[in-house]
Amino acid sequence: MSENQDKHIASVRHSLAHLLAATVVEMYPGSKNSIGPAIENGFYQDFETPEPISEEDLPKIEARMREKLKTWGKFERREVSPEEARKEFAWNPYKLELIEDFSKDGQQLTFYVSGDFTDLCRGGHVEDSAEINPKAFKLTKISGAYWRGDQSKQQLQRIYGVAFGTPEELKSYLDMMEEAKKRDHRKLGQELDLFVFSELVGSGLPLFTPRGTVLREELAKFAESLRAGSGFERVSIPHITKTELYKVSGHWDKFGDELFLVKSQETSDQFALKPMNCPHHNQIYAARPRSYRDLPIKYFETTTVYRDEKTGELGGLSRVRSISQDDSHAYCRRDQVEEVVGSLIGDVQTLYGTLGLPLRARLSFRDASDKYLGEPELWQQAQDVIRTLAKKNELEYFEAEGEAAFYGPKIDFMATDALGREHQVATVQLDFVQPERFELEFTAEDGNPQRPVMVHCAILGSIERFLSVYIEHTAGRFPVWVAPEQVRILTLNDDKNIVDFATTMAEQARRLGLRVTVDAGNESVGKKIRNAELMKVPYTVVIGTKEVESGQLVPRVRKDIEVHTEHDPRTVDEFLKTVVHETKSRVSKTSL
Amino acid sequence: MSENQDKHIASVRHSLAHLLAATVVEMYPGSKNSIGPAIENGFYQDFETPEPISEEDLPKIEARMREKLKTWGKFERREVSPEEARKEFAWNPYKLELIEDFSKDGQQLTFYVSGDFTDLCRGGHVEDSAEINPKAFKLTKISGAYWRGDQSKQQLQRIYGVAFGTPEELKSYLDMMEEAKKRDHRKLGQELDLFVFSELVGSGLPLFTPRGTVLREELAKFAESLRAGSGFERVSIPHITKTELYKVSGHWDKFGDELFLVKSQETSDQFALKPMNCPHHNQIYAARPRSYRDLPIKYFETTTVYRDEKTGELGGLSRVRSISQDDSHAYCRRDQVEEVVGSLIGDVQTLYGTLGLPLRARLSFRDASDKYLGEPELWQQAQDVIRTLAKKNELEYFEAEGEAAFYGPKIDFMATDALGREHQVATVQLDFVQPERFELEFTAEDGNPQRPVMVHCAILGSIERFLSVYIEHTAGRFPVWVAPEQVRILTLNDDKNIVDFATTMAEQARRLGLRVTVDAGNESVGKKIRNAELMKVPYTVVIGTKEVESGQLVPRVRKDIEVHTEHDPRTVDEFLKTVVHETKSRVSKTSL
């Protein structure tokens, strides 16, 4: 969308906020409108009303808005004196307060008049109400709001609307919202039995059920296998440390009051829960002398860090206090930065490619200011390497000057999900400062000590946050390799031969490493199939007398999965072999 | 050893403490002996000395003891009055204090006289010093000790000795101690680069290097695979919780002051680091309604708990604050206890059998007291089941009445290591109380709610503590499947063909999942082989022109590994295939 288009749709939304104010004040006598701006995708307006308006009222308000819109005409601007303004809004204490504020600052007050409605406003409307498509807006919801956002002040009602240039755009937005609601990972987390919260454990601290743990593990294993393939070695650290560690790293000064502090009741040691892993990993590097021949030294670990966030959204994984990271740290020579960063970019591309999430990269570079630590030529060299690699790896990227951390440039990856929403995911961060602070060294070829360059990288990032994205991206229809339950075997009835066949098949599948269940319950096959569908199981196999006698079966494939071959009957062996193959090669479609 | 033998050797050790006192007082005029009992394997005696005695002095003290022993004669008992005792020990303030204490209680004071030496003592000596074999004792070390163990009192010197019935027994004990010193896991941890400690992170908080992490992971994976094979499902929980969870579980009252407390700086929530996992796992169970058909529900997880222990032994894994457990919890019906416990016993036997650690089991049962919670008939049934299973699984076991926890009976497993030392390892614990406290339920076949029985089990127990045992058990010579580095490929020289061959072979091995390194350094082959031996690598392969030309090699096998076939040359493929097979089937010997 061009800048002009952006500006125009914002003025449409702002104008609709006026129309909404006029309509409510007319329909609910005694109502007082306060403020109402354009926002992303729409607008809102805050009201004091004699009695509450409910969501059921929105359609009739909307209808009346359309009615009024026909005769609404032009938006006419009028400059007024404070006295005139006070007189006009004697009925509305909110406007009076604004008038006082604006005139105190010596601002010129302006009214905008359209139809029969006058509002105190700075402008930013359409010229003529005819520019507003009456079929391209919709009121969506009501919530509470405080006057001027201050909890000690009057509570108001806020009515939200969405608005677009065309009815088609509105429809596609509403469809997307509808789909997003269906895919809400909190809802799916409950329906698919993936994770739970407990009031006794606390908010922001999810507990993963067996099914949710499969998701975590399969995704983490994938990220780990990419690291292992690039020569990273797994290490293992405790979740706490004496706060001294963060005094050396510098995190104590910067983030000390965001830490979870841990108190020993036995000793006077002051501990903290780790909010990141690098200082711990540095202690492993620092424990031995290192030579230029040993580098790059590459550590990885999937481990949980703790951040003491005010948990806004409860019951979800988007923002949690226990954050599991697939974290890695490489310590390398300057001449190895390209190789190390390049292989990490490749790993990021492989993972998100496999998961079907297209990537965009932001190269966060320094600007000319002097807030950056580390030698300028090292920065220059590193940024050149990053840019070269972005091109070489055919990344869709843009450069963001001034966005680098003070300790080094980085690459941030954003993934676009199936609903077109973009999420910050992986990061590759260079660090010139921690090696200094921890006095990390290696003996260079000339025998002198040198500082390694550190490269931090998380591919999944926070596994919890990633799951909130991935569950909504897939709508819980996980590809076979990720699916908590890959195959469900249903029995047609309780005939012993049938149940035995199903049980034997399940045992065979489990020996092959597959995640299989048997539903040999008393319900009808129709009900059993429906249950399997509700749990979004990729493959369902019904076992009846025919299957027992022929040893052949026709697997039912979950609807969303693209099927490459015909649904011919196949033997149990053939079927299981296919599922094993699809799991191992992490395919998202099926060759059945 | 019989009870009589035990008693006799204890009296020998006690008598030697007298002889040591007599000798030191004679050799170091002005010295004052205080107390000196028999202890496990020997004895000690505490002294105040005019100047410090050093370990170098021990041989000459020992020689003088042997000299005196010749004329030491019988131990003669004499009852004395407090006055007489005070007079005799006017020179020794420690004895005077003891005399006051004993006479205050109205005890009869006794002297024991042997040779020229008189001591205040209650008895427990040999009849005649001739019963002491002069070649079967040895002074071992000196340490500091406070009079009456009180840090505010006089510091004394404590001299330790060991003593046995025969010189052979003494030798075998000293050899074992010598071997134990060589195998000390703290020493091997450093030499084999397995784990490190950092002063910045804190004591009792080990950081595992890549090599140590392989050990942890391979052992944990084995324990996990056994669980998975028995139908346990992996779950995942955070490391912290609101303290409310432990108020419900009852742990707060019992262990509240041993917890690491975690303070949020953002909210008023009071958290704790989890010292166990069951209450968290219970929250997953409790999150959904459960039916008798769903049971047993079995969760497992390898996760770290934190216990705020005063860390006595620094630098080791025997006692740490971050304890990684291979923990599991099964929730079952009463009629399923036998199946659940039986399969866990089988898993414990499989793991320790594979690791070459023979097991003994203690069945900890209730006694007749009323301190136990839960229905008596449930206890009876469970204990009968445990006893039956112990027999059926051919466990070497004994019953310990009164050793059960108040909430249920348990099986403790003890493993004997290569030096004959016994270590507490796995536990299977029944629990009738937590299901009550957390109101855990399932719907029984009759539609009524019932409480499940919980079965806690850790097979490795604390992985850190287990590693301290296993490193010493194996002396760091880990079997192929556990070895951090399974194969080291050495190049004869820097010939390009040779280096290429080695590199290609390493890549092939890595693709097969093996842990392989290449040493293509400039050192001599002899030095390279020595280096590989120091790191206790199971297989070393030297690549020279002959190997490149023939494609055949003769692997060097680590000395301790029992070899089943001849050392014939074999192809790279054959060799790697064998190592993969040995890894997958976790063999401790080799078929090479």
mmCIF file of N, CA and C in Angstrom, chain B residues 38-96:
data_model
loop_
_atom_site.group_PDB
_atom_site.id
_atom_site.type_symbol
_atom_site.label_atom_id
_atom_site.label_comp_id
_atom_site.label_asym_id
_atom_site.label_seq_id
_atom_site.Cartn_x
_atom_site.Cartn_y
_atom_site.Cartn_z
ATOM 1 N N ALA B 38 37.257 -46.290 67.864
ATOM 2 C CA ALA B 38 37.318 -47.114 66.643
ATOM 3 C C ALA B 38 36.304 -46.542 65.655
ATOM 4 N N ILE B 39 36.676 -46.542 64.383
ATOM 5 C CA ILE B 39 35.735 -46.109 63.345
ATOM 6 C C ILE B 39 35.736 -47.147 62.233
ATOM 7 N N GLU B 40 34.949 -46.910 61.173
ATOM 8 C CA GLU B 40 34.923 -47.846 60.051
ATOM 9 C C GLU B 40 36.337 -47.974 59.482
ATOM 10 N N ASN B 41 36.828 -49.168 59.385
ATOM 11 C CA ASN B 41 38.138 -49.495 58.820
ATOM 12 C C ASN B 41 39.327 -49.093 59.691
ATOM 13 N N GLY B 42 39.092 -48.436 60.837
ATOM 14 C CA GLY B 42 40.268 -48.036 61.624
ATOM 15 C C GLY B 42 39.932 -47.303 62.898
ATOM 16 N N PHE B 43 40.668 -46.250 63.160
ATOM 17 C CA PHE B 43 40.560 -45.543 64.438
ATOM 18 C C PHE B 43 41.136 -44.153 64.263
ATOM 19 N N TYR B 44 40.904 -43.286 65.292
ATOM 20 C CA TYR B 44 41.652 -42.030 65.345
ATOM 21 C C TYR B 44 41.876 -41.651 66.788
ATOM 22 N N GLN B 45 42.733 -40.652 66.984
ATOM 23 C CA GLN B 45 42.957 -40.106 68.335
ATOM 24 C C GLN B 45 43.225 -38.618 68.163
ATOM 25 N N ASP B 46 42.599 -37.791 69.028
ATOM 26 C CA ASP B 46 42.796 -36.336 68.965
ATOM 27 C C ASP B 46 43.822 -35.890 70.005
ATOM 28 N N PHE B 47 44.665 -34.940 69.600
ATOM 29 C CA PHE B 47 45.752 -34.476 70.479
ATOM 30 C C PHE B 47 45.866 -32.964 70.485
ATOM 31 N N GLU B 48 46.223 -32.445 71.661
ATOM 32 C CA GLU B 48 46.812 -31.111 71.687
ATOM 33 C C GLU B 48 48.310 -31.331 71.755
ATOM 34 N N THR B 49 49.069 -30.716 70.821
ATOM 35 C CA THR B 49 50.518 -30.935 70.793
ATOM 36 C C THR B 49 51.225 -29.585 70.878
ATOM 37 N N PRO B 50 52.407 -29.564 71.487
ATOM 38 C CA PRO B 50 53.138 -28.295 71.617
ATOM 39 C C PRO B 50 53.462 -27.701 70.257
ATOM 40 N N GLU B 51 53.780 -28.579 69.300
ATOM 41 C CA GLU B 51 53.958 -28.086 67.931
ATOM 42 C C GLU B 51 53.296 -29.070 66.969
ATOM 43 N N PRO B 52 52.938 -28.599 65.770
ATOM 44 C CA PRO B 52 52.164 -29.474 64.881
ATOM 45 C C PRO B 52 52.915 -30.743 64.487
ATOM 46 N N ILE B 53 52.173 -31.810 64.370
ATOM 47 C CA ILE B 53 52.726 -33.059 63.824
ATOM 48 C C ILE B 53 52.354 -33.054 62.342
ATOM 49 N N SER B 54 53.281 -33.500 61.469
ATOM 50 C CA SER B 54 52.960 -33.489 60.035
ATOM 51 C C SER B 54 52.840 -34.916 59.523
ATOM 52 N N GLU B 55 52.286 -35.077 58.315
ATOM 53 C CA GLU B 55 52.081 -36.431 57.777
ATOM 54 C C GLU B 55 53.414 -37.171 57.610
ATOM 55 N N GLU B 56 54.489 -36.388 57.408
ATOM 56 C CA GLU B 56 55.815 -37.038 57.281
ATOM 57 C C GLU B 56 56.230 -37.745 58.577
ATOM 58 N N ASP B 57 55.640 -37.296 59.699
ATOM 59 C CA ASP B 57 56.020 -37.901 60.984
ATOM 60 C C ASP B 57 55.348 -39.256 61.206
ATOM 61 N N LEU B 58 54.302 -39.548 60.414
ATOM 62 C CA LEU B 58 53.506 -40.743 60.703
ATOM 63 C C LEU B 58 54.315 -42.039 60.673
ATOM 64 N N PRO B 59 55.206 -42.245 59.661
ATOM 65 C CA PRO B 59 55.945 -43.517 59.658
ATOM 66 C C PRO B 59 56.727 -43.751 60.950
ATOM 67 N N LYS B 60 57.338 -42.691 61.474
ATOM 68 C CA LYS B 60 58.146 -42.953 62.679
ATOM 69 C C LYS B 60 57.250 -43.188 63.898
ATOM 70 N N ILE B 61 56.079 -42.542 63.940
ATOM 71 C CA ILE B 61 55.133 -42.822 65.036
ATOM 72 C C ILE B 61 54.664 -44.272 64.938
ATOM 73 N N GLU B 62 54.370 -44.671 63.680
ATOM 74 C CA GLU B 62 53.909 -46.036 63.435
ATOM 75 C C GLU B 62 54.980 -47.055 63.875
ATOM 76 N N ALA B 63 56.242 -46.776 63.541
ATOM 77 C CA ALA B 63 57.339 -47.678 63.903
ATOM 78 C C ALA B 63 57.434 -47.808 65.432
ATOM 79 N N ARG B 64 57.291 -46.654 66.098
ATOM 80 C CA ARG B 64 57.381 -46.665 67.566
ATOM 81 C C ARG B 64 56.184 -47.416 68.170
ATOM 82 N N MET B 65 55.026 -47.293 67.514
ATOM 83 C CA MET B 65 53.856 -48.056 67.984
ATOM 84 C C MET B 65 54.156 -49.551 67.933
ATOM 85 N N ARG B 66 54.732 -50.007 66.829
ATOM 86 C CA ARG B 66 55.055 -51.445 66.686
ATOM 87 C C ARG B 66 56.039 -51.891 67.752
ATOM 88 N N GLU B 67 57.006 -51.003 68.022
ATOM 89 C CA GLU B 67 58.013 -51.268 69.055
ATOM 90 C C GLU B 67 57.325 -51.478 70.422
ATOM 91 N N LYS B 68 56.479 -50.478 70.791
ATOM 92 C CA LYS B 68 55.798 -50.515 72.089
ATOM 93 C C LYS B 68 54.880 -51.723 72.206
ATOM 94 N N LEU B 69 54.270 -52.085 71.036
ATOM 95 C CA LEU B 69 53.278 -53.170 71.037
ATOM 96 C C LEU B 69 53.870 -54.462 71.615
ATOM 97 N N LYS B 70 55.164 -54.676 71.341
ATOM 98 C CA LYS B 70 55.820 -55.906 71.783
ATOM 99 C C LYS B 70 55.696 -56.109 73.290
ATOM 100 N N THR B 71 55.761 -55.020 74.058
ATOM 101 C CA THR B 71 55.748 -55.139 75.523
ATOM 102 C C THR B 71 54.457 -54.574 76.121
ATOM 103 N N TRP B 72 53.464 -54.439 75.333
ATOM 104 C CA TRP B 72 52.247 -53.721 75.722
ATOM 105 C C TRP B 72 51.380 -54.568 76.653
ATOM 106 N N GLY B 73 51.352 -55.866 76.428
ATOM 107 C CA GLY B 73 50.676 -56.789 77.343
ATOM 108 C C GLY B 73 49.158 -56.684 77.374
ATOM 109 N N LYS B 74 48.590 -57.031 78.551
ATOM 110 C CA LYS B 74 47.138 -57.066 78.711
ATOM 111 C C LYS B 74 46.577 -55.672 78.974
ATOM 112 N N PHE B 75 45.243 -55.519 78.653
ATOM 113 C CA PHE B 75 44.529 -54.298 79.047
ATOM 114 C C PHE B 75 43.897 -54.547 80.398
ATOM 115 N N GLU B 76 44.347 -53.835 81.407
ATOM 116 C CA GLU B 76 43.805 -54.092 82.740
ATOM 117 C C GLU B 76 42.852 -52.995 83.173
ATOM 118 N N ARG B 77 41.694 -53.452 83.643
ATOM 119 C CA ARG B 77 40.629 -52.523 84.023
ATOM 120 C C ARG B 77 40.750 -52.195 85.501
ATOM 121 N N ARG B 78 40.520 -50.903 85.849
ATOM 122 C CA ARG B 78 40.570 -50.530 87.254
ATOM 123 C C ARG B 78 39.485 -49.495 87.507
ATOM 124 N N GLU B 79 38.631 -49.757 88.502
ATOM 125 C CA GLU B 79 37.624 -48.769 88.860
ATOM 126 C C GLU B 79 38.267 -47.733 89.759
ATOM 127 N N VAL B 80 37.990 -46.473 89.496
ATOM 128 C CA VAL B 80 38.631 -45.408 90.275
ATOM 129 C C VAL B 80 37.593 -44.399 90.755
ATOM 130 N N SER B 81 37.960 -43.683 91.807
ATOM 131 C CA SER B 81 37.096 -42.612 92.317
ATOM 132 C C SER B 81 37.411 -41.344 91.535
ATOM 133 N N PRO B 82 36.492 -40.380 91.514
ATOM 134 C CA PRO B 82 36.766 -39.122 90.827
ATOM 135 C C PRO B 82 38.058 -38.462 91.341
ATOM 136 N N GLU B 83 38.303 -38.551 92.637
ATOM 137 C CA GLU B 83 39.502 -37.907 93.184
ATOM 138 C C GLU B 83 40.756 -38.522 92.577
ATOM 139 N N GLU B 84 40.770 -39.840 92.568
ATOM 140 C CA GLU B 84 41.922 -40.571 92.046
ATOM 141 C C GLU B 84 42.127 -40.230 90.565
ATOM 142 N N ALA B 85 41.004 -40.189 89.856
ATOM 143 C CA ALA B 85 41.076 -39.895 88.421
ATOM 144 C C ALA B 85 41.640 -38.497 88.204
ATOM 145 N N ARG B 86 41.138 -37.526 88.958
ATOM 146 C CA ARG B 86 41.617 -36.152 88.816
ATOM 147 C C ARG B 86 43.105 -36.049 89.070
ATOM 148 N N LYS B 87 43.517 -36.796 90.059
ATOM 149 C CA LYS B 87 44.929 -36.752 90.430
ATOM 150 C C LYS B 87 45.776 -37.305 89.284
ATOM 151 N N GLU B 88 45.365 -38.457 88.757
ATOM 152 C CA GLU B 88 46.118 -39.116 87.673
ATOM 153 C C GLU B 88 46.213 -38.210 86.453
ATOM 154 N N PHE B 89 45.077 -37.472 86.143
ATOM 155 C CA PHE B 89 45.051 -36.683 84.902
ATOM 156 C C PHE B 89 45.178 -35.174 85.138
ATOM 157 N N ALA B 90 45.811 -34.809 86.242
ATOM 158 C CA ALA B 90 46.005 -33.390 86.553
ATOM 159 C C ALA B 90 46.687 -32.660 85.397
ATOM 160 N N TRP B 91 47.492 -33.388 84.609
ATOM 161 C CA TRP B 91 48.245 -32.804 83.482
ATOM 162 C C TRP B 91 47.372 -32.615 82.221
ATOM 163 N N ASN B 92 46.133 -33.181 82.202
ATOM 164 C CA ASN B 92 45.362 -33.263 80.954
ATOM 165 C C ASN B 92 43.962 -32.647 81.116
ATOM 166 N N PRO B 93 43.793 -31.378 80.702
ATOM 167 C CA PRO B 93 42.510 -30.685 80.921
ATOM 168 C C PRO B 93 41.319 -31.359 80.223
ATOM 169 N N TYR B 94 41.587 -32.087 79.126
ATOM 170 C CA TYR B 94 40.485 -32.745 78.395
ATOM 171 C C TYR B 94 39.918 -33.891 79.219
ATOM 172 N N LYS B 95 40.845 -34.708 79.762
ATOM 173 C CA LYS B 95 40.413 -35.819 80.601
ATOM 174 C C LYS B 95 39.701 -35.283 81.845
ATOM 175 N N LEU B 96 40.231 -34.161 82.399
ATOM 176 C CA LEU B 96 39.608 -33.584 83.599
ATOM 177 C C LEU B 96 38.161 -33.183 83.314
#
